[in-house]
Amino acid sequence: MSSQSIEIHETAFVTSTFRSLNEDLSRDVYAKLWNNAETNAWIEEYLKEVCIEEVTAHCLRNRFFLEEIEKLKPEVLINFGCGFSMYPFLLDEAIINIEIDKEEIIDYKKRKIEEFQKQGKLPVKKIHFIGVDFSKDYVDILLEKLHLLKEGKTSFILVEGVLFFLSRKDTEKLFDFFSKLQSKDDYIGSASFQEELKSSKAFKKLLDFFNKKVAKTKASDWQTIEDDFYIKNRSYTVVNHQDFFSLSKKYNNIVKLERDLILNENFYILKKIV
């Protein structure tokens, strides 16, 4: 993690709530299970002070990755930094689902999903949960666990809502790990922001909001990733690249704000070539 103090888990409830606010667009009918009054109040302020398009942006992201996974039909879905996403319950039952995040998130998510299933709010589905401390040397132990679960099957690794919070060193370590884990013709789905974001009015509003509500941060605390990071990876090739605007066009979303007022996230599908 970078030195700034905003943790990934503090955004998990917010992201799931965003997805629940337009189920027709996100196709996530279970996200609302994570909704709570405290997050709802926080979101109301956030949308007013930062960007009203954030609901649509998160719904578009969920919809894009969901439909890409459906199209590519991997045998195993490995979700790094899974938060409270609900892909296992939205995808084909035959897919093996492996959810990976910080231990406190995984423990909470596993417990709550078991509660939802007992209450009949979720279908019963086997999910492999793995808690990891990404700041430690996790590679060898996690690689062994995942190889045992993967058993040579085709895989799709999803990493969304994570890279913005990581250092470049940790990100490179993560993608090296993916390359060791995956076989030729496997896929990665990745979400990240580009450097131009930091000169936008939307990003200034985001910083102001977090500085007021959460913790003091500066622009350099947040990681942006240019296309070259993906294009120059020798193990993968980019087979699909979208952003908020291209997905809005695809899914008939009418963009309400000018470009400079939108936190434009980029989405990539990478195919392993070696």
Rosetta silent file (secondary structure, phi, psi, omega in degrees, C-alpha in Angstrom):
SEQUENCE: MSSQSIEIHETAFVTSTFRSLNEDLSRDVYAKLWNNAETNAWIEEYLKEVCIEEVTAHCLRNRFFLEEIEKLKPEVLINFGCGFSMYPFLLDEAIINIEIDKEEIIDYKKRKIEEFQKQGKLPVKKIHFIGVDFSKDYVDILLEKLHLLKEGKTSFILVEGVLFFLSRKDTEKLFDFFSKLQSKDDYIGSASFQEELKSSKAFKKLLDFFNKKVAKTKASDWQTIEDDFYIKNRSYTVVNHQDFFSLSKKYNNIVKLERDLILNENFYILKKIV
SCORE:     score description
SCORE:     0.000 S_00000001
   1 L     0.000  151.400  174.496    0.000    0.000    0.000 S_00000001
   2 L   -75.228  176.908 -173.028    1.052    3.591   -0.513 S_00000001
   3 L   -74.916  -17.374 -177.836    1.596    5.849    2.460 S_00000001
   4 L   -69.456  156.725 -165.273   -1.810    7.460    2.354 S_00000001
   5 L   -98.669    1.324  177.097   -4.262    6.253    4.962 S_00000001
   6 L   -77.919  121.252 -176.305   -7.429    5.581    2.989 S_00000001
   7 L   -94.942  152.810 -179.014   -7.858    1.805    2.968 S_00000001
   8 L   -57.978  -40.499 -174.892   -9.485   -0.252    0.241 S_00000001
   9 H   -63.696  -22.182  179.436  -12.062   -1.725    2.637 S_00000001
  10 H   -71.962  -15.184  177.538  -13.448    1.760    3.338 S_00000001
  11 H   -98.812  -10.486 -173.164  -14.646    1.924   -0.279 S_00000001
  12 H   -62.589  -45.231  178.746  -16.144   -1.584   -0.411 S_00000001
  13 H   -66.086  -37.528 -179.992  -19.562   -0.616    1.005 S_00000001
  14 H   -63.546  -46.613 -179.082  -19.662    2.476   -1.188 S_00000001
  15 H   -61.226  -45.703 -179.698  -18.952    0.506   -4.366 S_00000001
  16 H   -64.472  -36.975  178.598  -21.605   -2.120   -3.634 S_00000001
  17 H   -66.391  -43.134  175.298  -24.164    0.589   -2.857 S_00000001
  18 H   -53.313  -46.353 -177.722  -23.413    2.376   -6.138 S_00000001
  19 H   -63.662  -29.056 -177.775  -24.032   -0.915   -7.973 S_00000001
  20 H   -78.508  -16.458 -172.667  -27.345   -1.351   -6.181 S_00000001
  21 L   -82.490  -10.108  173.552  -28.694    2.051   -7.258 S_00000001
  22 L  -148.161   77.594 -176.721  -29.157    1.043  -10.906 S_00000001
  23 H   -63.652  -31.507  179.086  -29.666   -2.703  -11.091 S_00000001
  24 H   -62.517  -36.199 -179.934  -30.806   -2.546  -14.702 S_00000001
  25 H   -83.090  -46.802 -176.310  -27.413   -1.165  -15.690 S_00000001
  26 H   -75.377  -26.379 -173.197  -25.123   -3.061  -13.301 S_00000001
  27 L    63.861   19.647  179.032  -27.099   -6.333  -13.533 S_00000001
  28 L  -104.769   99.527 -177.171  -26.234   -6.838   -9.874 S_00000001
  29 L   -87.794   -2.162 -178.188  -29.453   -7.762   -8.066 S_00000001
  30 L  -109.421  -10.073 -176.584  -27.603   -8.725   -4.866 S_00000001
  31 H   -57.744  -32.308 -176.996  -25.489   -5.616   -4.230 S_00000001
  32 H   -63.442  -16.594  178.888  -28.269   -4.098   -2.118 S_00000001
  33 H   -62.684  -22.707 -177.809  -27.656   -6.731    0.580 S_00000001
  34 H   -94.147   -3.199 -176.624  -24.628   -4.696    1.701 S_00000001
  35 L   -63.820  146.223  177.104  -26.474   -1.364    1.921 S_00000001
  36 L  -152.951  159.468 -173.243  -26.535    0.457    5.267 S_00000001
  37 H   -63.186  -39.472 -177.808  -27.635    3.840    6.557 S_00000001
  38 H   -63.785  -44.658  178.454  -24.129    5.133    7.287 S_00000001
  39 H   -66.153  -39.916  179.298  -22.905    4.422    3.748 S_00000001
  40 H   -59.426  -40.962  179.189  -26.082    5.881    2.246 S_00000001
  41 H   -67.378  -40.219  179.376  -25.513    9.172    4.083 S_00000001
  42 H   -63.932  -43.020 -178.896  -21.866    9.255    3.004 S_00000001
  43 H   -65.174  -38.691  179.540  -22.817    8.581   -0.622 S_00000001
  44 H   -57.514  -44.090  177.343  -25.421   11.344   -0.628 S_00000001
  45 H   -68.288  -42.296 -177.562  -22.711   13.859    0.257 S_00000001
  46 H   -60.119  -47.455 -178.725  -20.192   12.291   -2.122 S_00000001
  47 H   -64.226  -34.151 -179.651  -22.483   12.472   -5.148 S_00000001
  48 H   -73.110  -39.786 -171.980  -23.336   16.080   -4.355 S_00000001
  49 H   -96.238  -20.704 -176.563  -19.763   17.254   -3.759 S_00000001
  50 L  -111.631  -67.931 -175.381  -17.724   15.076   -6.152 S_00000001
  51 L  -164.485  119.492 -179.443  -19.597   13.594   -9.109 S_00000001
  52 L   -69.831  -16.034 -178.675  -23.189   12.494   -9.667 S_00000001
  53 L   -81.374   -1.329 -176.677  -22.016   10.129  -12.424 S_00000001
  54 H   -64.807  -31.398  174.916  -20.242    7.831   -9.941 S_00000001
  55 H   -60.167  -52.254 -179.916  -23.309    5.598   -9.652 S_00000001
  56 H   -61.054  -41.186 -177.735  -23.335    5.063  -13.401 S_00000001
  57 H   -60.119  -44.601 -179.711  -19.549    4.618  -13.535 S_00000001
  58 H   -71.478  -35.297  177.251  -19.570    1.762  -11.030 S_00000001
  59 H   -66.658  -41.022  177.799  -22.593    0.122  -12.634 S_00000001
  60 H   -62.617  -41.654  179.123  -20.921    0.282  -16.053 S_00000001
  61 H   -61.556  -46.551  179.463  -17.766   -1.302  -14.658 S_00000001
  62 H   -61.859  -44.257 -178.692  -19.688   -4.177  -13.102 S_00000001
  63 H   -63.040  -43.807 -178.549  -21.708   -4.718  -16.271 S_00000001
  64 H   -61.656  -52.522 -177.353  -18.626   -4.707  -18.504 S_00000001
  65 H   -67.657  -36.945  177.368  -16.623   -7.233  -16.504 S_00000001
  66 H   -59.110  -46.992 -177.191  -19.673   -9.420  -15.883 S_00000001
  67 H   -73.908  -29.462  174.987  -20.424   -9.674  -19.593 S_00000001
  68 H   -66.656  -42.603  178.550  -16.767  -10.188  -20.528 S_00000001
  69 H   -64.816  -41.791  176.901  -16.531  -13.123  -18.116 S_00000001
  70 H   -59.692  -40.420 -177.658  -19.784  -14.533  -19.491 S_00000001
  71 H   -70.850  -41.526 -175.012  -18.429  -14.248  -23.032 S_00000001
  72 H   -81.213  -21.272  174.760  -14.992  -15.738  -22.315 S_00000001
  73 L    52.925   55.277  175.377  -16.384  -18.598  -20.190 S_00000001
  74 L   -70.066  155.318  175.879  -13.403  -19.271  -17.904 S_00000001
  75 L   -80.859  -25.522 -178.566  -13.539  -22.345  -15.683 S_00000001
  76 E  -132.188  132.581  172.516  -12.148  -20.360  -12.735 S_00000001
  77 E  -110.948  121.928  179.121  -12.745  -16.728  -11.692 S_00000001
  78 E  -113.630  112.736 -174.482  -10.123  -15.311   -9.335 S_00000001
  79 E  -105.199  103.921  178.873  -11.174  -11.942   -7.898 S_00000001
  80 E   -85.737  125.886 -175.326   -8.261  -10.016   -6.331 S_00000001
  81 L    70.265   49.726 -170.408   -9.492   -7.299   -3.996 S_00000001
  82 L   -67.034  -25.678 -176.712  -13.013   -8.713   -4.255 S_00000001
  83 L    53.437 -135.968  179.469  -14.574   -6.371   -1.692 S_00000001
  84 L  -108.610   26.576  176.211  -18.324   -6.982   -1.593 S_00000001
  85 L   -64.301  155.232 -171.381  -18.753   -7.711   -5.297 S_00000001
  86 L  -122.423   27.886 -178.704  -21.275  -10.446   -6.057 S_00000001
  87 H   -53.598  -39.534 -178.705  -20.017  -12.007   -9.286 S_00000001
  88 H   -56.206  -28.514 -177.306  -20.239  -15.624   -7.977 S_00000001
  89 H   -93.765   -5.822 -179.220  -24.019  -15.268   -7.723 S_00000001
  90 H  -104.799  -13.132 -174.792  -24.420  -13.548  -11.101 S_00000001
  91 L  -105.496  171.172  178.894  -22.404  -15.997  -13.208 S_00000001
  92 L   -53.192  137.623 -176.662  -22.852  -19.554  -14.413 S_00000001
  93 L   -62.546  -22.732 -176.703  -22.932  -22.059  -11.538 S_00000001
  94 L   -73.515  -18.805 -178.202  -20.192  -24.137  -13.174 S_00000001
  95 L   -70.863  132.502  173.849  -17.548  -21.428  -12.654 S_00000001
  96 E   -81.706  124.357 -175.920  -15.207  -22.011   -9.708 S_00000001
  97 E  -107.933  126.268  176.794  -15.042  -18.768   -7.710 S_00000001
  98 E  -121.103  118.451 -176.765  -12.001  -17.731   -5.679 S_00000001
  99 E  -107.405  125.205 -176.290  -12.349  -14.504   -3.683 S_00000001
 100 E  -127.131  131.216  176.299   -9.175  -12.819   -2.404 S_00000001
 101 E  -164.442 -174.842  176.011   -8.849   -9.724   -0.228 S_00000001
 102 L   -61.582  149.846 -171.743   -7.480   -8.509    3.086 S_00000001
 103 H   -56.917  -39.897 -177.477   -8.254  -10.922    5.919 S_00000001
 104 H   -67.635  -33.173  177.370  -10.730   -8.644    7.708 S_00000001
 105 H   -69.962  -46.716 -178.660  -12.759   -8.163    4.511 S_00000001
 106 H   -62.064  -44.421  179.938  -12.778  -11.881    3.695 S_00000001
 107 H   -60.719  -43.758 -179.352  -13.797  -12.872    7.237 S_00000001
 108 H   -68.083  -45.555 -177.845  -16.661  -10.379    7.223 S_00000001
 109 H   -63.379  -44.255  179.939  -17.819  -11.208    3.699 S_00000001
 110 H   -60.593  -45.323 -179.435  -17.763  -14.958    4.306 S_00000001
 111 H   -63.527  -44.280 -178.162  -19.760  -14.609    7.523 S_00000001
 112 H   -68.433  -38.753  178.844  -22.350  -12.295    5.981 S_00000001
 113 H   -63.799  -39.884  176.555  -22.798  -14.456    2.871 S_00000001
 114 H   -62.020  -39.230  177.030  -23.440  -17.480    5.086 S_00000001
 115 H   -64.281  -46.776  179.999  -26.061  -15.410    6.956 S_00000001
 116 H   -60.407  -38.078 -179.975  -27.700  -14.282    3.695 S_00000001
 117 H   -68.623  -41.652  177.855  -27.823  -17.877    2.474 S_00000001
 118 H   -64.181  -31.872  179.566  -29.434  -19.127    5.713 S_00000001
 119 L   -83.101   -3.532 -179.478  -31.994  -16.321    5.396 S_00000001
 120 L    78.155   13.740 -179.930  -32.767  -17.328    1.806 S_00000001
 121 L   -85.094  -17.911  177.757  -31.514  -14.015    0.429 S_00000001
 122 L  -133.871  145.670  173.293  -28.745  -15.703   -1.582 S_00000001
 123 L   -69.326  153.166  177.665  -28.562  -19.074   -3.322 S_00000001
 124 L   -76.898  126.035 -178.276  -26.168  -21.582   -1.799 S_00000001
 125 L  -149.093  134.700 -179.671  -22.946  -21.601   -3.784 S_00000001
 126 L   -77.982  126.043  178.475  -19.484  -22.827   -2.885 S_00000001
 127 E  -128.773  136.326  175.786  -16.913  -20.033   -2.878 S_00000001
 128 E   -91.829  116.118 -179.999  -13.242  -20.317   -1.975 S_00000001
 129 E  -103.393  132.369  178.739  -12.292  -17.394    0.288 S_00000001
 130 E  -133.193  119.644  175.766   -8.643  -16.464    0.838 S_00000001
 131 E   -91.948  133.856 -174.667   -7.473  -13.675    3.141 S_00000001
 132 L  -137.477  141.471  169.797   -4.089  -12.161    2.277 S_00000001
 133 L   -97.606  100.714 -174.394   -1.817   -9.451    3.646 S_00000001
 134 L   -70.352  -11.373  178.523   -0.553   -7.934    0.387 S_00000001
 135 L   -82.294  -10.342 -179.926    2.089   -5.907    2.232 S_00000001
 136 L  -103.879  179.115 -178.929    3.906   -9.143    3.171 S_00000001
 137 L   -82.039   84.770 -173.475    5.616  -11.788    1.049 S_00000001
 138 L   -91.022  -12.312 -163.578    2.460  -13.578   -0.039 S_00000001
 139 H   -57.930  -57.109 -172.296    3.596  -14.930   -3.419 S_00000001
 140 H   -63.703  -45.660 -178.123    4.784  -18.493   -2.736 S_00000001
 141 H   -66.204  -45.386 -178.962    2.055  -19.491   -0.275 S_00000001
 142 H   -67.896  -38.476  179.098   -0.769  -17.949   -2.310 S_00000001
 143 H   -60.556  -42.301  179.092    0.578  -19.364   -5.569 S_00000001
 144 H   -64.176  -44.662  179.202    0.543  -22.860   -4.096 S_00000001
 145 H   -60.385  -44.193 -175.943   -3.026  -22.462   -2.797 S_00000001
 146 H   -71.886  -36.872  176.387   -4.305  -21.160   -6.119 S_00000001
 147 H   -61.450  -38.556  178.888   -2.583  -23.817   -8.218 S_00000001
 148 H   -65.600  -38.494  179.924   -4.291  -26.479   -6.083 S_00000001
 149 H   -77.262  -36.838 -176.091   -7.695  -24.831   -6.614 S_00000001
 150 H   -73.386  -39.592  176.437   -7.116  -23.987  -10.268 S_00000001
 151 L    50.951   38.749  177.016   -5.877  -27.475  -11.232 S_00000001
 152 L    76.868    4.747 -179.772   -4.794  -26.328  -14.686 S_00000001
 153 L   -75.097  159.716  177.257   -8.254  -25.005  -15.574 S_00000001
 154 L   -67.406  147.063 -174.103   -8.740  -21.866  -17.667 S_00000001
 155 E  -138.531  155.473  171.410   -8.932  -18.712  -15.577 S_00000001
 156 E  -127.415  119.915  175.813  -10.001  -15.082  -15.529 S_00000001
 157 E   -98.459  128.148  178.891   -8.329  -12.838  -12.946 S_00000001
 158 E  -111.907  127.753  175.982  -10.288   -9.720  -12.009 S_00000001
 159 E  -134.537   98.241 -176.923   -8.597   -6.756  -10.340 S_00000001
 160 L  -129.887  146.327  178.021  -10.929   -3.751  -10.024 S_00000001
 161 L    67.988   21.979 -173.712  -11.114   -0.934   -7.518 S_00000001
 162 L  -123.176  -47.598 -168.399   -7.631   -1.814   -6.254 S_00000001
 163 H   -64.232  -27.598  178.050   -4.783   -0.383   -8.320 S_00000001
 164 H   -58.403  -27.966 -174.848   -5.624    3.254   -7.524 S_00000001
 165 H   -95.464   -9.892 -174.049   -4.624    2.500   -3.923 S_00000001
 166 L   -97.231  160.247  171.161   -1.402    0.566   -4.592 S_00000001
 167 L   -79.405  162.997  177.844    2.174    1.629   -5.246 S_00000001
 168 H   -64.744  -36.772  178.612    3.689    0.896   -8.655 S_00000001
 169 H   -60.394  -45.883  179.120    6.060   -1.599   -7.035 S_00000001
 170 H   -66.375  -34.784  178.954    3.170   -3.548   -5.508 S_00000001
 171 H   -67.466  -44.081  177.725    1.275   -3.424   -8.804 S_00000001
 172 H   -62.781  -39.210  177.037    4.223   -4.814  -10.761 S_00000001
 173 H   -62.445  -39.434  179.974    4.606   -7.547   -8.155 S_00000001
 174 H   -65.495  -44.405 -178.925    0.926   -8.393   -8.541 S_00000001
 175 H   -71.908  -30.431  171.738    1.078   -8.684  -12.331 S_00000001
 176 H   -63.657  -39.932  176.853    4.231  -10.797  -12.121 S_00000001
 177 H   -61.985  -44.319  178.432    2.275  -13.048   -9.786 S_00000001
 178 H   -57.878  -42.648 -178.911   -0.580  -13.267  -12.279 S_00000001
 179 H   -63.112  -37.327  178.230    1.838  -14.341  -14.995 S_00000001
 180 H   -69.595  -32.912 -176.427    3.206  -17.144  -12.798 S_00000001
 181 H   -79.539  -38.756 -170.789   -0.292  -18.318  -11.954 S_00000001
 182 L   -91.983  159.558  177.292   -1.911  -18.220  -15.382 S_00000001
 183 L  -107.392  169.051  177.384   -1.434  -20.281  -18.537 S_00000001
 184 L   -55.016  139.024  179.836   -1.487  -19.228  -22.168 S_00000001
 185 L    76.643    6.462  168.909   -4.937  -17.989  -23.298 S_00000001
 186 L   -80.702  169.537 -172.446   -6.029  -17.117  -19.755 S_00000001
 187 E  -130.892  154.664  169.114   -7.337  -13.588  -19.104 S_00000001
 188 E  -123.523  138.496  168.307   -7.046  -10.607  -16.763 S_00000001
 189 E  -111.881  121.704 -174.480   -9.675   -7.900  -16.323 S_00000001
 190 E  -129.785  141.185  177.042   -8.145   -4.720  -14.893 S_00000001
 191 E  -120.506  133.382  179.733   -9.532   -1.295  -13.962 S_00000001
 192 E  -159.082  164.362  177.438   -7.340    1.779  -13.506 S_00000001
 193 E  -103.533  152.979  176.799   -7.176    5.539  -13.971 S_00000001
 194 L   -98.832  163.668 -173.051   -4.842    7.435  -16.304 S_00000001
 195 H   -60.177  -31.279 -179.114   -2.619   10.371  -15.356 S_00000001
 196 H   -59.312  -21.595  178.387   -4.864   12.930  -17.085 S_00000001
 197 H   -56.247  -38.979 -171.920   -7.382   12.330  -14.299 S_00000001
 198 H   -69.780  -14.106  176.123   -5.224   14.311  -11.856 S_00000001
 199 H   -97.698    4.978 -176.843   -5.575   17.527  -13.861 S_00000001
 200 L   -88.932  157.524  175.039   -9.375   17.306  -13.944 S_00000001
 201 H   -64.904  -33.784 -179.257  -11.882   19.255  -11.871 S_00000001
 202 H   -62.149  -42.405 -179.309  -13.413   15.942  -10.821 S_00000001
 203 H   -67.786  -39.220  176.728  -10.165   14.758   -9.208 S_00000001
 204 H   -59.860  -41.136  177.523   -9.739   18.054   -7.346 S_00000001
 205 H   -64.806  -38.757  178.152  -13.258   17.585   -5.950 S_00000001
 206 H   -62.280  -48.346  178.565  -12.394   14.008   -4.973 S_00000001
 207 H   -60.041  -45.827 -179.890   -9.265   15.121   -3.109 S_00000001
 208 H   -59.322  -41.691 -178.476  -11.137   17.928   -1.363 S_00000001
 209 H   -65.916  -48.633 -179.759  -13.865   15.525   -0.275 S_00000001
 210 H   -64.762  -38.742  178.945  -11.466   12.883    1.083 S_00000001
 211 H   -63.542  -31.779 -179.936   -9.350   15.497    2.819 S_00000001
 212 H   -83.025  -38.263 -170.200  -12.454   16.780    4.555 S_00000001
 213 H  -101.848  -27.831 -170.571  -14.184   13.485    5.297 S_00000001
 214 L  -122.404  -68.393 -177.202  -11.544   10.752    5.530 S_00000001
 215 L  -159.938  155.099  178.395   -7.833   11.621    5.579 S_00000001
 216 L   -72.508  124.695  178.250   -5.368   14.164    4.272 S_00000001
 217 L  -138.184  167.304  174.866   -3.978   13.066    0.904 S_00000001
 218 L  -132.489  168.597 -173.583   -2.240   14.561   -2.103 S_00000001
 219 H   -56.387  -37.305 -176.580   -2.300   13.687   -5.800 S_00000001
 220 H   -70.612  -11.776  177.837    0.887   11.595   -5.628 S_00000001
 221 H   -73.631  -14.063 -173.785   -0.728    9.261   -3.079 S_00000001
 222 L  -111.522  134.312 -176.876   -2.937    7.813   -5.802 S_00000001
 223 L   -88.176  131.332  169.917   -1.660    5.584   -8.575 S_00000001
 224 L  -114.477  152.188 -173.895   -2.489    6.231  -12.217 S_00000001
 225 L  -134.721  122.939  179.191   -1.572    3.790  -14.974 S_00000001
 226 L   -84.326  166.012 -179.650   -1.049    4.586  -18.637 S_00000001
 227 H   -54.827  -35.842 -175.551   -1.827    2.221  -21.523 S_00000001
 228 H   -58.672  -30.412  179.159    1.866    1.360  -21.896 S_00000001
 229 H   -57.625  -40.402  179.875    1.867   -0.515  -18.591 S_00000001
 230 H   -82.586  -43.134 -175.305   -0.480   -3.062  -20.139 S_00000001
 231 H   -64.343  -36.790 -176.007    0.749   -2.881  -23.735 S_00000001
 232 L   -87.928    1.014  176.153    4.404   -3.467  -22.846 S_00000001
 233 L   -69.896  118.986 -173.317    3.728   -6.475  -20.613 S_00000001
 234 L   -72.626  -14.829 -178.277    5.508   -9.303  -22.422 S_00000001
 235 L   -92.024  -15.948 -173.420    3.237  -12.009  -21.027 S_00000001
 236 E  -133.199  158.038  170.256   -0.086  -10.468  -22.092 S_00000001
 237 E  -126.125  145.157  179.582   -1.721   -8.636  -24.966 S_00000001
 238 E   -80.063  121.237 -179.400   -4.571   -6.139  -24.664 S_00000001
 239 E  -108.934  -10.909  177.802   -7.667   -7.514  -26.428 S_00000001
 240 E  -157.958  135.034  178.787  -10.217   -4.965  -25.187 S_00000001
 241 E  -140.448  120.336 -179.747   -9.929   -1.435  -23.796 S_00000001
 242 E  -130.403  168.329  170.701  -12.918    0.640  -22.704 S_00000001
 243 E  -143.826 -173.800 -177.772  -13.606    3.639  -20.484 S_00000001
 244 H   -55.985  -40.503 -173.958  -16.612    5.409  -18.982 S_00000001
 245 H   -75.315  -40.734  178.812  -17.449    7.134  -22.251 S_00000001
 246 H   -69.124  -36.785  177.921  -17.168    4.140  -24.562 S_00000001
 247 H   -71.853  -32.993  175.368  -19.223    2.000  -22.180 S_00000001
 248 H   -59.896  -42.529  178.080  -21.822    4.750  -21.866 S_00000001
 249 H   -64.379  -43.120 -178.080  -22.209    4.611  -25.630 S_00000001
 250 H   -63.339  -41.570 -174.447  -22.394    0.809  -25.617 S_00000001
 251 L  -103.662   18.592  173.803  -25.045    0.640  -22.884 S_00000001
 252 L    58.318   37.399  174.238  -27.009    3.741  -23.967 S_00000001
 253 L   -88.096  127.536  177.269  -26.120    5.811  -20.923 S_00000001
 254 L   -84.266  114.972 -179.305  -26.666    9.534  -21.432 S_00000001
 255 L   -73.228  125.283 -172.361  -23.624   11.353  -19.997 S_00000001
 256 L   -93.656  -19.316 -174.522  -24.892   14.293  -17.923 S_00000001
 257 L  -118.575  161.081  173.615  -21.634   16.141  -17.217 S_00000001
 258 L   -70.812  157.756 -172.587  -18.757   17.531  -19.231 S_00000001
 259 H   -53.952  -39.402 -174.782  -15.675   15.308  -19.447 S_00000001
 260 H   -67.363  -15.541 -177.659  -13.627   17.335  -16.952 S_00000001
 261 H  -101.165    8.749 -176.803  -16.192   16.699  -14.210 S_00000001
 262 L  -117.493  135.229  175.754  -16.152   12.892  -14.531 S_00000001
 263 L   -81.606   89.539 -171.765  -13.752   10.426  -12.865 S_00000001
 264 L   -81.070  109.287  178.852  -13.010    8.527  -16.054 S_00000001
 265 E   -95.505  147.253  178.814  -11.848    4.979  -15.315 S_00000001
 266 E  -108.165  146.838 -175.346  -10.285    2.711  -17.940 S_00000001
 267 E  -129.428  131.992 -174.507  -10.992   -1.006  -18.294 S_00000001
 268 E  -128.176  141.508  168.247   -8.746   -3.576  -19.927 S_00000001
 269 E  -113.414  120.790 -178.919   -9.032   -7.221  -20.907 S_00000001
 270 E  -110.940  137.210  177.348   -5.605   -8.873  -21.217 S_00000001
 271 E  -111.321  131.339 -179.840   -4.966  -12.279  -22.793 S_00000001
 272 E   -73.825  132.155 -173.114   -1.912  -14.315  -21.797 S_00000001
 273 L  -113.807   -8.719  178.730    0.212  -15.049  -24.842 S_00000001
 274 L  -135.463    0.000    0.000    3.118  -17.079  -23.382 S_00000001
